mmCIF file of C-alpha atoms in Angstrom:
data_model
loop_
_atom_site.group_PDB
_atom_site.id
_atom_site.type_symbol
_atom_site.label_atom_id
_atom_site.label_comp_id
_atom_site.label_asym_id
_atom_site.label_seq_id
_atom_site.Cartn_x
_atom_site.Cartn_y
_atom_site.Cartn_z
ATOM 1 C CA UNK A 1 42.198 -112.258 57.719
ATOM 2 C CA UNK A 2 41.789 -109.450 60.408
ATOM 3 C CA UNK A 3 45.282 -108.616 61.558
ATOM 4 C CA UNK A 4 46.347 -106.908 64.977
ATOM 5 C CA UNK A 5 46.818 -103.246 65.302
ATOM 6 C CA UNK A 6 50.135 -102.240 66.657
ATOM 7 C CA UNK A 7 49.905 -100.368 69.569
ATOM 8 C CA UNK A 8 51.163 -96.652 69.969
ATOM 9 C CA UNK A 9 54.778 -96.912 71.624
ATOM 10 C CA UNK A 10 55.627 -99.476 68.870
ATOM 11 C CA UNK A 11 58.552 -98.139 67.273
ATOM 12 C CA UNK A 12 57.378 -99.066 63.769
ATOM 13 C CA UNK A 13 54.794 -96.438 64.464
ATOM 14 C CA UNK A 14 57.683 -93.696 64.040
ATOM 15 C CA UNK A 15 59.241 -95.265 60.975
ATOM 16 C CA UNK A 16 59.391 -93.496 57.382
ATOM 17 C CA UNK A 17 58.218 -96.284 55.735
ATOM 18 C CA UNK A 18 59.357 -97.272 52.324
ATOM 19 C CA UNK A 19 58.337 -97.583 48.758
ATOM 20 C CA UNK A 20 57.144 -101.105 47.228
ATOM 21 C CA UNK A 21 57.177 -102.259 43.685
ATOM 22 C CA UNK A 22 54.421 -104.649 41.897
ATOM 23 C CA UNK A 23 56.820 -107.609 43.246
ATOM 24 C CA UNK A 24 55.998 -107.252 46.592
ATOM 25 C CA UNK A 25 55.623 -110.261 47.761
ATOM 26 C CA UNK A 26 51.597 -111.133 48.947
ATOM 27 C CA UNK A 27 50.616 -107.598 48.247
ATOM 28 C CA UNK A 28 46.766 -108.145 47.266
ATOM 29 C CA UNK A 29 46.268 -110.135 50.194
ATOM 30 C CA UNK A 30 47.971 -107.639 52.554
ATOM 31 C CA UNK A 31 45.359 -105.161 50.939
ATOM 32 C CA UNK A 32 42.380 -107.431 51.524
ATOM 33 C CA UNK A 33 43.706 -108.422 54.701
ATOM 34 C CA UNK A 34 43.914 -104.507 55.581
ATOM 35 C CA UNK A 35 40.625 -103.510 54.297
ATOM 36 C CA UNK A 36 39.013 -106.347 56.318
ATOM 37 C CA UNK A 37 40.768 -105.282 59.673
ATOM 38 C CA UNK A 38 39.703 -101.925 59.231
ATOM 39 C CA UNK A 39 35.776 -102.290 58.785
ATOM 40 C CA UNK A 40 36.253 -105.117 61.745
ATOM 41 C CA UNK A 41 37.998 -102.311 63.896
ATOM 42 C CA UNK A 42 35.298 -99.308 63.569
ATOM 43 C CA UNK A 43 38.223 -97.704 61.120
ATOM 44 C CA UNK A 44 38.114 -95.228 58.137
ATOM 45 C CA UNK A 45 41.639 -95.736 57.350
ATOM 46 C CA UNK A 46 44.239 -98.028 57.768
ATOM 47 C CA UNK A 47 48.291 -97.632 57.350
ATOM 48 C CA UNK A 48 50.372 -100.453 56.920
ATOM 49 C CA UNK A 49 52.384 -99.275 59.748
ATOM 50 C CA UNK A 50 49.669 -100.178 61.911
ATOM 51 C CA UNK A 51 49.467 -103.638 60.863
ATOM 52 C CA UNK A 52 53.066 -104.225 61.498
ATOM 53 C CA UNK A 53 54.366 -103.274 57.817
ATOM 54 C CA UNK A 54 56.756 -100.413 57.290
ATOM 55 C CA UNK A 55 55.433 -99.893 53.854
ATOM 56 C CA UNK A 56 53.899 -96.731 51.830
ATOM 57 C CA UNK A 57 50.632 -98.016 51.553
ATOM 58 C CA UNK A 58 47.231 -96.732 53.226
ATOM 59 C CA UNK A 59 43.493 -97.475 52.628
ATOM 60 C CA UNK A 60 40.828 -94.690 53.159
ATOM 61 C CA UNK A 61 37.171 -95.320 53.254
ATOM 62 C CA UNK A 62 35.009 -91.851 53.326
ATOM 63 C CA UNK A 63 31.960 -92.794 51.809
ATOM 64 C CA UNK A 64 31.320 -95.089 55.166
ATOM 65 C CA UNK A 65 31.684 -91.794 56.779
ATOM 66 C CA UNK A 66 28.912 -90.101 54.359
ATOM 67 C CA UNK A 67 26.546 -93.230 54.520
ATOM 68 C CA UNK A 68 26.635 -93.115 58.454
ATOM 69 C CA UNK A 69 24.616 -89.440 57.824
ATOM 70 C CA UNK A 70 21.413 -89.110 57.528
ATOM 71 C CA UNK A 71 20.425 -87.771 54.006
ATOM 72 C CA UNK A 72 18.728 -84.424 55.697
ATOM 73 C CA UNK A 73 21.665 -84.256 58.311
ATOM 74 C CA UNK A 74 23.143 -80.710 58.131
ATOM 75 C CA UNK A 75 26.762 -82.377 58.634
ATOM 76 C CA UNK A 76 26.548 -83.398 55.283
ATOM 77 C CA UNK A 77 26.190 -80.228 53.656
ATOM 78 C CA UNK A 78 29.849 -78.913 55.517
ATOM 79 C CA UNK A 79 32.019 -81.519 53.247
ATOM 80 C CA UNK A 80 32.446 -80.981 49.789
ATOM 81 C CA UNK A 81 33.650 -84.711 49.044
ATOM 82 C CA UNK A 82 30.410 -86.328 49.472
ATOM 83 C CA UNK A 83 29.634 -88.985 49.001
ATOM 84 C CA UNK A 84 33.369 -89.972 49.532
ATOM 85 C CA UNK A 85 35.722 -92.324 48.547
ATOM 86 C CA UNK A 86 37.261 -95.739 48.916
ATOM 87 C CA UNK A 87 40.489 -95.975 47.484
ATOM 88 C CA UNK A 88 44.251 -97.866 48.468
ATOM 89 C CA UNK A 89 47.221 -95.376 48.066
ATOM 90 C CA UNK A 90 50.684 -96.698 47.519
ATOM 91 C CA UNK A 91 53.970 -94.892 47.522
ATOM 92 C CA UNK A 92 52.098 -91.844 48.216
ATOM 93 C CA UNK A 93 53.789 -88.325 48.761
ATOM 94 C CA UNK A 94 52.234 -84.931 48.999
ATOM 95 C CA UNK A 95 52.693 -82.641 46.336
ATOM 96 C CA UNK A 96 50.493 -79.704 47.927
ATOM 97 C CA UNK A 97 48.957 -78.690 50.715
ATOM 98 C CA UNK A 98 45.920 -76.196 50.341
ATOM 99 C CA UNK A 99 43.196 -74.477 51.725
ATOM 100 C CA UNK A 100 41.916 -73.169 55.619
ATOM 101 C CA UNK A 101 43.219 -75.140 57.565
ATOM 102 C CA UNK A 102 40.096 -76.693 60.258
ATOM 103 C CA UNK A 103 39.831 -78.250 63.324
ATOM 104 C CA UNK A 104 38.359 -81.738 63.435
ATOM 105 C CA UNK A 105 38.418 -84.907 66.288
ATOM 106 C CA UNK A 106 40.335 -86.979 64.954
ATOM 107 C CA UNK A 107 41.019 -90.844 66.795
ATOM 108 C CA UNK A 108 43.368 -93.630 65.964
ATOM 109 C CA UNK A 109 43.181 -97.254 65.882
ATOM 110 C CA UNK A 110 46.404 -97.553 67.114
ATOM 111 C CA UNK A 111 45.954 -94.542 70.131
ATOM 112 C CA UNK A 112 42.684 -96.207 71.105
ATOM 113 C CA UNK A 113 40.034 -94.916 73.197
ATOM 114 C CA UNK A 114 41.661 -90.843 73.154
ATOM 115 C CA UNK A 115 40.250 -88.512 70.255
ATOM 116 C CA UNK A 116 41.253 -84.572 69.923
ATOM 117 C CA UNK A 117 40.837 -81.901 67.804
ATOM 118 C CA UNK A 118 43.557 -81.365 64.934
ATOM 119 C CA UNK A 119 44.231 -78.626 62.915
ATOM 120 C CA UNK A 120 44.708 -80.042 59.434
ATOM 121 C CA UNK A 121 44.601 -78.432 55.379
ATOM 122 C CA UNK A 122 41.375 -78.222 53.624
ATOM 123 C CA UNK A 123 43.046 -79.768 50.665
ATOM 124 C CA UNK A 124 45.727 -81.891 49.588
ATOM 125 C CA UNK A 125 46.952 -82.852 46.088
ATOM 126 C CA UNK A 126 48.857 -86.552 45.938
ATOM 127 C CA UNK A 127 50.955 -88.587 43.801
ATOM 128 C CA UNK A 128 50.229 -92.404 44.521
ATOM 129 C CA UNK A 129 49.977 -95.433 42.943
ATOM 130 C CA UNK A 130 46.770 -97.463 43.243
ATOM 131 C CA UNK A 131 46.538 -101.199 43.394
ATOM 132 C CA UNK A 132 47.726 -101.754 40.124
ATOM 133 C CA UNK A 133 50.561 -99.641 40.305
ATOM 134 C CA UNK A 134 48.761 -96.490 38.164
ATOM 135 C CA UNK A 135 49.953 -93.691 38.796
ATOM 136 C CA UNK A 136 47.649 -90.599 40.273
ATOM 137 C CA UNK A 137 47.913 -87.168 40.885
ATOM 138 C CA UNK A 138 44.659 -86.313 42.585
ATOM 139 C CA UNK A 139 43.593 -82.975 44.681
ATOM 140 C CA UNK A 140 41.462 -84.446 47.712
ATOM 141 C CA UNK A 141 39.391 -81.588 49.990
ATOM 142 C CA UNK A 142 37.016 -82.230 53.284
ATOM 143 C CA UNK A 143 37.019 -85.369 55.071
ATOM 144 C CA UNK A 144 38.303 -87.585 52.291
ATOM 145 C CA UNK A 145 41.665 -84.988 52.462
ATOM 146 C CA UNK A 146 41.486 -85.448 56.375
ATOM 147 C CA UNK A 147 41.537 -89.441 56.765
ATOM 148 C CA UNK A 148 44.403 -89.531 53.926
ATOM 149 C CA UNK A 149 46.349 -86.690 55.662
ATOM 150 C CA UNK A 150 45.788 -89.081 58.807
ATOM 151 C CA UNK A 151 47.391 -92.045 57.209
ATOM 152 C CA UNK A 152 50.043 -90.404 54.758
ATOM 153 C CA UNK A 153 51.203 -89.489 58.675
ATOM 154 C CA UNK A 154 51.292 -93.146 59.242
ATOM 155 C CA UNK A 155 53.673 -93.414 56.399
ATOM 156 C CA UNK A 156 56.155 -90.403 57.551
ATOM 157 C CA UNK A 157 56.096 -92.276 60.986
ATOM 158 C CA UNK A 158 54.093 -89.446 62.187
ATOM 159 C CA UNK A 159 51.057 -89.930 64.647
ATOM 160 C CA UNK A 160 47.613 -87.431 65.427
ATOM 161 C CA UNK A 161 48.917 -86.281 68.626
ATOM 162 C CA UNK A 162 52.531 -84.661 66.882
ATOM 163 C CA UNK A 163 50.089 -82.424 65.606
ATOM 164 C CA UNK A 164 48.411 -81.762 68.981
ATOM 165 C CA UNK A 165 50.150 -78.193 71.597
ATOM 166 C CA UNK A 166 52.865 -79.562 73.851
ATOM 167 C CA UNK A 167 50.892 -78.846 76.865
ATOM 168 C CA UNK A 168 47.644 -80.797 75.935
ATOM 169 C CA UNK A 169 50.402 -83.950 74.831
ATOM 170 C CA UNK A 170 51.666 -83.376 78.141
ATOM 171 C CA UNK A 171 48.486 -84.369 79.851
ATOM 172 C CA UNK A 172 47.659 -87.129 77.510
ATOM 173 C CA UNK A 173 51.114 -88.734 78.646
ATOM 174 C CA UNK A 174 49.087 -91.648 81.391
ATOM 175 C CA UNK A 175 46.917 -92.337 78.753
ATOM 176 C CA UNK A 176 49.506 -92.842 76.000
ATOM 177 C CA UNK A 177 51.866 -95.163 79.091
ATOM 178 C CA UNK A 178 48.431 -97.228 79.298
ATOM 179 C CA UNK A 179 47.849 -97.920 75.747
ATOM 180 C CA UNK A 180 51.984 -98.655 75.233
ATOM 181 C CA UNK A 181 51.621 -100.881 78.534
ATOM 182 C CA UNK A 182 48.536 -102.901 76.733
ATOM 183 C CA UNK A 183 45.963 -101.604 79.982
ATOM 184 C CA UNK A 184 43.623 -100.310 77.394
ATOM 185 C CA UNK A 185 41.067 -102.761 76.053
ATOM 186 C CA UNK A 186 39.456 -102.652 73.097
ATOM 187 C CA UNK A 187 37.082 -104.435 71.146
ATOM 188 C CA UNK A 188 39.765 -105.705 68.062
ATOM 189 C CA UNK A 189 43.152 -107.384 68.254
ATOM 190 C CA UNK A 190 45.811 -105.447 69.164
ATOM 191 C CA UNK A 191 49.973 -106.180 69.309
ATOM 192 C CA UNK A 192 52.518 -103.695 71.556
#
């Protein structure tokens, strides 16, 4: 089932979310619920935040990102984690942070419709649980470490633009009123 994407100005947006055990209840369906509403919404991740759940759990798909390129596109060659990956993340939490950090444009499902560049690490090592409650400690670099540094944000109750200078947040401020007031349209359900 595609769910709605909660708007920016929602205050679950700036939540810490917290940790879930194997119990919780209609899990697997929450997943395939979340996985649907992303590909449906044009996304490459998807935080349970922004479906309305203050829960540690995020889904990243990279290799869509990959796939999208051309196989002689010179983009390609500038990210080491080709061809990607597709992966759910549960009760995440950073255990490094490595690497130059780069600048990127980055967008958000729930900020629709405003994209900017962020400065983010090259790499990032994570301890997470996947769908079946295995435990990981993985070392992510390039795009792949991008998307999941955008949605372990999700999970801090942390958004894109916190990372953006005060004076270019300052001018986004309209924009950000707009999408809070519901003005924006876009082409996938949204909730305020």
């Amino acid at each position: 089932m595609i769910l709605p994407i909660v708007a920016y100005g929602n205050p679950i947006l700036r939540k810490v979310a917290e940790e879930i055990d194997p119990d919780y209840p209609g899990l697997e369906q929450l997943i395939a619920d979340m996985w649907e509403t992303m590909y449906a919404s044009n996304g490459v991740g998807l935080a349970a935040p922004q479906v309305n759940k203050s829960i540690r759990l995020f889904v990243v798909d990279s290799q869509q990102v990959f796939e999208s390129m051309e196989p002689d596109d010179e983009e390609r060659d500038k990210y080491p984690d080709a061809p990607g990956i597709k992966k759910v993340f549960i009760n995440a939490y950073i255990k490094e942070l490595g690497g130059t950090p780069w600048s990127y444009s980055e967008g958000c499902l729930s900020i629709p419709k405003i994209r900017e560049d962020v400065q983010r690490p090259e790499t990032v090592t994570l301890e997470y649980e996947d769908e079946s409650f295995e435990l990981h400690t993985e070392t992510f670099t390039g795009l792949s470490a991008r998307i999941i540094l955008h949605e372990y944000d999700h999970i801090e109750g942390k958004l894109f633009i916190d990372h953006l200078p005060p004076l270019r947040r300052k001018l986004l401020q309209s924009k950000l009123k707009d999408i809070a007031s519901g003005k924006v349209k876009v082409h996938y359900k949204m909730m305020r």
